Structure formats: structure tokens, C-alpha cells
């Protein structure tokens, strides 16, 4: 199976630049949350408001402390490395600290970074590079079981939900594999396919490659990308869905988000039950048995009482488990998934 594979040396420094908010620091936040023992420090430009709770270090301090890899923890629209980050990044490379990036801009294509790394022996690790020879998808049914995270928008918790569900299945001794489809997931898992970097004709084939035939009782827990509702990224989401051929989907949502982010308010998010119905209609193109195993909601901006009220109300309306993957855990969704799929 051809996958993008990486090996990052810990401990890490998370580079945040001048990231304006936590939403765009999702790569760094995800790695700090899921791999806390590997994260030693963060680096920011002056006035950066995002703080992952790690010590701030300069390149020299990080080198002295034993940092091995600096990970660019920002995921801006377009995935470009801005010029005003290069002074700090170049200094990291000059000290011999390797740099890993999931940006569309390739580190190896930035002359001053390439030169600094060549002289110091640091590695430049570009994660957003799909494997070669991805086939065109053929829609052939595959053995094994699959559950795909989908979203009402980008950055609503698809990766967290997949990792939390995989952890829950693994805790029960159920055969399961987390399948990473984005740069952060690949950095956490060590392998995957960056779906949004795949040529459009091959997206469904990439998803088929990522989740091949397996034992009948094995679950692939597939990280979602983008959103079927997002006018910028729906094509990626649909190709991933058709190629994944999911037996089940989990809808991921942000409790306070009412419209698609960064579209100027022109695209309100429909009612959750309508989103589920439309998503199942599309998913059943390649797996007629697909069902929705639950809704995973980011309620981090709600208090405990409001969280409980929101989730219980939504669950009463939909009749399926509704959880927060961090605050309440994925046990109800795992129970429902295994019961209905049995």
C-alpha cells in the first residue's frame, strides 16, 4: 500500500509565527493535544495571540534544550509560507533543528531554508506530498469496515473525533486503524495520504488506497477533510467519501458555528438533520448500507450546563448519539456504531 510516511524526531518545537487565532493553529494544537509528551516548546512572532501553553524558546534556546524537530503548526488558507516567517525558520535550520511542514509551499523549494539545512545537516520534511502512482478509483466493494468523519465545515473537529473514536475502539480490543488524510493526522500517525494535495481525478483512488481490503471485523477510522457544504473544498470531501465507501459516517460540527467560515456569511449551515440526510444520500452512492453513527460536536466555547443542554437537545431531536469528543468522549457513538454494524 503506497502511503506518505514520515518519521519525526522528538522533542518538538511548535512554530506559530503570527497565527491570528486557535482555529488556524489547528496543526500545532492537534499535535500538542495528541502527542503532549513529544512537545517541548513553541516559537511565535511578537504579538501572536495564540498560546499552546508551551515554553517560548528561541532557536538557540531550543537547540540547547534538545529540540530535534520544529513543526509548523499553522494551517492558513492556501497553505503558503509567508516571507516574514523565514528569518525565524532559517535560524532554526541553521542551528541544525529539522523542520516539518504540512503547508502547500514546500520547504525544499525555499532557497534560504534549503541552503541553511544543507549546511547544518537539518532535515526539511514536507508532509503534504502524496505518494506516487495513485490509481483512479474503481468503486469496487472492499472487505473490512470503515467509518468516515464528515463535517458541517472545515476545522470543526474531524481529526479529534477520528482519533478519539479510534482510541475508544482500541481500548475495547477491537481491531481498528486510524487513517490520516491531512498533514496533522499524518504527523500524529506517521503515515497517511494528504488528500487535498492529490490531483482531483485520483482523490477517490487515494481513499481506496488508504483503506484497502481488511478483515471483516476490522474498522478503519478515517479522518475527514473539508466539508460537503463548503464551496471551496466540497470536491475534496466528496472524492474522499466515495473512495472511502464508509459503512458509517460521524458528522462533526462546531456548536456555535452558523455559517461556513471565511465566505462572508453567504453560506449558512443547514439544519443538522438535513445535513445528515444529504450526506447519506451521497455516501450511499458507493455503499448503500451507510448509516450515521452520531454527531460529534465541538462545544469548547460552551459552559458545562450549556454543553449538556445542547447535546441532550440535539440527541433528542436526531435520535442518535451526540457527544463532544474531548469533553464527554466517544463511548456512545462507539456503542451505536458497533450495534448497528453488527
XYZ file of C-alpha atoms in Angstrom:
342
model
C 0.000 0.000 0.000
C 1.529 3.317 -1.095
C 1.226 5.899 1.664
C 3.041 9.054 2.647
C 5.216 8.005 5.582
C 7.256 10.261 7.865
C 9.378 9.877 10.962
C 9.749 12.974 13.130
C 12.385 13.084 15.835
C 11.102 14.305 19.194
C 11.086 16.504 21.133
C 9.231 19.075 19.055
C 9.015 22.837 18.911
C 5.705 24.098 17.526
C 6.165 27.121 15.248
C 3.179 29.507 15.317
C 4.508 32.610 13.544
C 1.887 35.325 13.836
C -1.114 32.984 13.672
C -4.176 35.127 14.488
C -6.316 32.557 16.322
C -6.505 28.952 17.504
C -8.680 27.959 14.550
C -5.732 28.482 12.208
C -3.296 26.914 14.673
C -5.094 23.575 14.465
C -1.968 21.685 13.374
C 0.046 22.831 16.367
C -2.886 22.453 18.756
C -3.601 18.950 17.488
C -0.043 17.767 17.921
C 0.230 19.369 21.361
C -3.007 17.645 22.438
C -2.428 14.177 21.000
C 1.356 13.997 21.439
C 1.988 16.102 24.571
C 5.000 14.076 25.688
C 6.771 14.931 22.424
C 6.204 18.698 22.601
C 8.832 20.791 24.401
C 8.415 24.376 23.215
C 6.710 26.887 20.956
C 8.012 29.782 18.876
C 5.984 32.864 17.971
C 6.436 36.242 16.377
C 5.768 39.273 18.608
C 2.081 39.903 19.355
C 0.975 36.403 18.271
C -2.156 35.814 20.396
C -2.106 32.010 20.191
C -0.537 30.208 23.131
C -0.394 26.400 23.312
C 0.819 26.501 26.907
C 4.365 25.510 25.954
C 7.513 27.455 26.881
C 8.534 30.057 24.309
C 12.056 29.444 23.043
C 14.412 30.993 20.545
C 16.232 28.760 18.072
C 19.364 28.806 20.245
C 17.397 28.005 23.406
C 15.567 25.189 21.629
C 18.805 23.678 20.379
C 20.322 23.832 23.863
C 17.185 22.244 25.349
C 17.444 19.339 22.924
C 14.655 20.095 20.440
C 15.075 17.892 17.363
C 12.203 18.984 15.099
C 10.331 22.249 14.604
C 6.797 21.676 13.289
C 4.988 24.494 11.511
C 1.757 24.462 13.485
C -0.302 26.859 11.382
C -2.813 25.949 8.678
C -3.689 29.179 6.809
C -5.993 29.348 3.813
C -3.945 28.441 0.755
C -1.175 26.811 2.763
C 1.578 29.288 1.869
C 4.620 30.113 3.989
C 4.759 33.930 4.292
C 8.082 35.665 3.780
C 8.085 37.246 7.237
C 8.352 33.784 8.855
C 11.574 32.967 7.039
C 14.011 34.687 9.401
C 12.915 32.520 12.349
C 12.605 29.354 10.284
C 16.024 29.886 8.720
C 17.569 30.371 12.161
C 16.063 27.059 13.275
C 17.563 25.308 10.254
C 20.925 26.986 10.825
C 21.099 25.565 14.356
C 20.548 22.054 12.996
C 16.920 21.674 14.057
C 14.908 19.841 11.412
C 11.678 21.470 10.175
C 8.458 19.656 9.292
C 5.665 21.346 7.384
C 2.244 20.428 6.100
C 1.936 23.593 4.037
C 1.419 23.596 0.286
C 4.625 25.635 -0.004
C 7.439 23.088 0.008
C 10.278 23.747 2.431
C 12.782 22.317 -0.033
C 11.671 24.909 -2.596
C 12.582 27.858 -0.346
C 16.234 28.638 -1.252
C 17.371 30.111 2.057
C 15.865 27.245 4.040
C 17.364 24.660 1.727
C 20.777 26.326 1.967
C 20.688 26.588 5.766
C 19.586 22.978 6.158
C 22.253 21.754 3.764
C 24.986 23.471 5.744
C 23.776 22.353 9.190
C 22.559 18.869 8.310
C 18.977 19.604 9.354
C 16.161 17.812 7.537
C 13.368 19.615 5.696
C 10.319 17.363 5.889
C 7.408 18.197 3.586
C 4.369 16.246 4.751
C 1.843 17.412 2.173
C 3.284 15.241 -0.592
C 1.083 12.375 -1.805
C 2.629 9.064 -2.812
C 3.241 8.339 -6.470
C 1.159 6.106 -8.720
C -2.195 6.599 -7.008
C -4.795 4.788 -9.119
C -8.129 6.098 -10.326
C -10.877 4.875 -8.016
C -12.962 1.977 -9.309
C -15.685 1.761 -6.656
C -15.079 -1.945 -6.036
C -16.540 -3.036 -2.682
C -13.808 -3.920 -0.177
C -13.755 -6.224 2.821
C -13.496 -4.780 6.313
C -15.465 -1.940 7.869
C -14.995 1.816 7.617
C -16.261 4.877 9.465
C -15.628 8.325 7.995
C -15.704 11.653 9.807
C -17.502 14.358 7.836
C -18.056 17.980 8.808
C -20.506 20.831 8.559
C -17.404 22.931 7.770
C -13.625 22.930 7.951
C -11.940 22.911 11.384
C -14.887 21.544 13.357
C -13.182 18.525 14.953
C -12.988 15.763 12.343
C -9.428 14.783 13.264
C -10.091 14.896 17.022
C -13.259 12.833 16.544
C -11.471 10.185 14.475
C -8.588 9.901 16.924
C -10.934 9.771 19.921
C -13.116 7.101 18.271
C -10.068 5.062 17.300
C -8.802 5.294 20.885
C -12.154 4.076 22.196
C -12.266 1.106 19.809
C -8.664 0.243 20.609
C -9.420 0.400 24.338
C -12.062 -2.281 23.809
C -9.660 -4.556 21.970
C -11.432 -4.046 18.644
C -9.200 -4.184 15.592
C -9.047 -0.625 14.269
C -6.673 1.681 12.405
C -6.688 5.473 12.306
C -6.362 6.560 8.666
C -4.870 10.045 8.344
C -5.908 12.213 5.397
C -4.331 15.543 6.378
C -0.962 16.880 7.384
C -1.612 16.957 11.131
C -3.037 13.459 11.194
C -0.044 12.179 9.235
C 2.354 13.830 11.707
C 0.497 12.152 14.566
C 0.127 8.715 12.945
C 3.359 8.672 10.950
C 1.588 7.748 7.727
C -1.423 8.549 5.572
C -2.281 10.393 2.369
C -2.710 14.202 2.243
C -5.953 14.075 0.303
C -6.102 17.787 -0.530
C -2.747 17.526 -2.339
C -3.933 14.733 -4.642
C -4.862 15.561 -8.252
C -8.656 15.654 -8.420
C -9.076 12.636 -10.722
C -7.274 10.447 -8.197
C -8.894 11.515 -4.897
C -11.273 8.557 -4.683
C -8.453 6.234 -5.697
C -6.302 7.678 -2.930
C -9.074 6.965 -0.428
C -9.351 3.406 -1.704
C -5.578 3.012 -1.361
C -5.633 4.439 2.162
C -8.311 1.991 3.304
C -7.726 -1.333 1.498
C -9.331 -4.751 1.944
C -9.110 -5.944 5.536
C -10.511 -8.475 7.999
C -14.290 -8.446 8.236
C -14.124 -7.340 11.891
C -11.537 -4.589 11.341
C -12.518 -0.905 11.414
C -10.714 1.822 9.511
C -11.431 5.126 11.265
C -10.939 7.682 8.504
C -10.130 11.326 9.174
C -12.357 13.643 7.160
C -11.323 16.667 5.105
C -13.157 19.871 4.265
C -16.940 19.743 4.072
C -19.571 18.837 1.514
C -21.141 22.209 2.407
C -18.025 24.290 1.840
C -17.901 25.815 -1.661
C -14.097 25.859 -1.573
C -13.402 22.277 -0.506
C -16.501 20.177 -1.239
C -14.766 18.434 -4.145
C -12.103 17.024 -1.846
C -14.752 15.888 0.660
C -16.893 14.121 -1.926
C -13.961 12.284 -3.502
C -12.825 11.138 -0.065
C -16.341 9.969 0.772
C -16.850 7.982 -2.427
C -13.431 6.358 -2.197
C -13.797 5.552 1.495
C -17.071 3.686 0.881
C -17.961 4.173 4.560
C -20.209 1.754 6.385
C -20.918 4.666 8.711
C -20.341 8.393 8.955
C -19.938 10.596 12.018
C -20.993 14.195 11.469
C -18.696 16.742 13.136
C -19.922 20.230 13.998
C -18.994 23.343 15.969
C -21.824 24.215 18.350
C -21.538 27.981 17.760
C -20.915 27.990 14.027
C -23.956 29.012 11.992
C -22.340 29.681 8.613
C -19.425 28.427 6.549
C -16.270 30.116 7.792
C -14.447 32.645 5.598
C -17.203 33.004 2.999
C -18.617 36.315 4.180
C -21.851 34.877 5.551
C -23.195 33.797 2.169
C -23.462 30.112 3.102
C -25.456 29.344 6.271
C -25.110 25.843 7.692
C -28.399 23.925 7.200
C -30.240 22.077 9.934
C -28.198 19.116 11.200
C -30.781 16.510 10.179
C -30.798 17.890 6.644
C -27.004 17.707 6.519
C -27.109 14.076 7.628
C -29.768 13.154 5.067
C -27.874 14.763 2.190
C -24.565 13.259 3.292
C -26.055 9.770 3.473
C -27.560 10.198 0.014
C -24.093 10.924 -1.372
C -22.318 8.253 0.693
C -24.735 5.564 -0.424
C -23.546 6.030 -3.982
C -20.640 3.685 -3.179
C -22.020 1.969 -0.055
C -25.825 1.620 0.009
C -25.716 0.406 3.640
C -24.094 3.544 5.055
C -25.670 4.993 8.207
C -24.920 7.877 10.563
C -23.402 6.676 13.842
C -23.733 10.001 15.631
C -22.823 13.669 15.820
C -19.518 14.811 17.342
C -19.720 18.431 18.456
C -17.002 20.883 19.435
C -18.577 22.547 22.477
C -15.349 24.055 23.810
C -16.857 27.539 23.874
C -19.836 26.457 25.977
C -20.022 26.069 29.723
C -20.778 22.662 31.236
C -24.512 23.313 31.682
C -24.916 24.741 28.180
C -22.941 21.811 26.771
C -25.193 19.257 28.396
C -28.305 21.149 27.314
C -27.091 21.453 23.731
C -26.025 17.822 23.344
C -29.105 16.339 25.020
C -31.396 18.547 22.947
C -29.669 17.606 19.710
C -29.716 13.922 20.614
C -33.417 14.090 21.409
C -34.077 15.730 18.064
C -31.984 13.334 15.961
C -32.342 10.065 17.861
C -28.636 9.215 17.558
C -25.703 9.765 19.962
C -24.441 13.357 20.219
C -21.164 13.921 22.063
C -18.182 16.188 22.464
C -15.108 14.060 21.585
C -12.941 15.770 24.209
C -15.352 16.769 26.995
C -17.633 13.701 27.023
C -15.818 11.106 24.907
C -16.906 8.857 22.059
C -18.299 5.893 24.028
C -21.960 6.427 22.988
C -21.015 6.704 19.318
C -18.800 3.615 19.534
C -21.668 1.677 21.154
C -24.119 2.722 18.457
C -21.631 2.121 15.638
C -20.880 -1.439 16.726
C -24.513 -2.275 17.457
C -25.901 -1.115 14.118
C -22.991 -2.515 12.081
C -23.169 -5.956 13.691
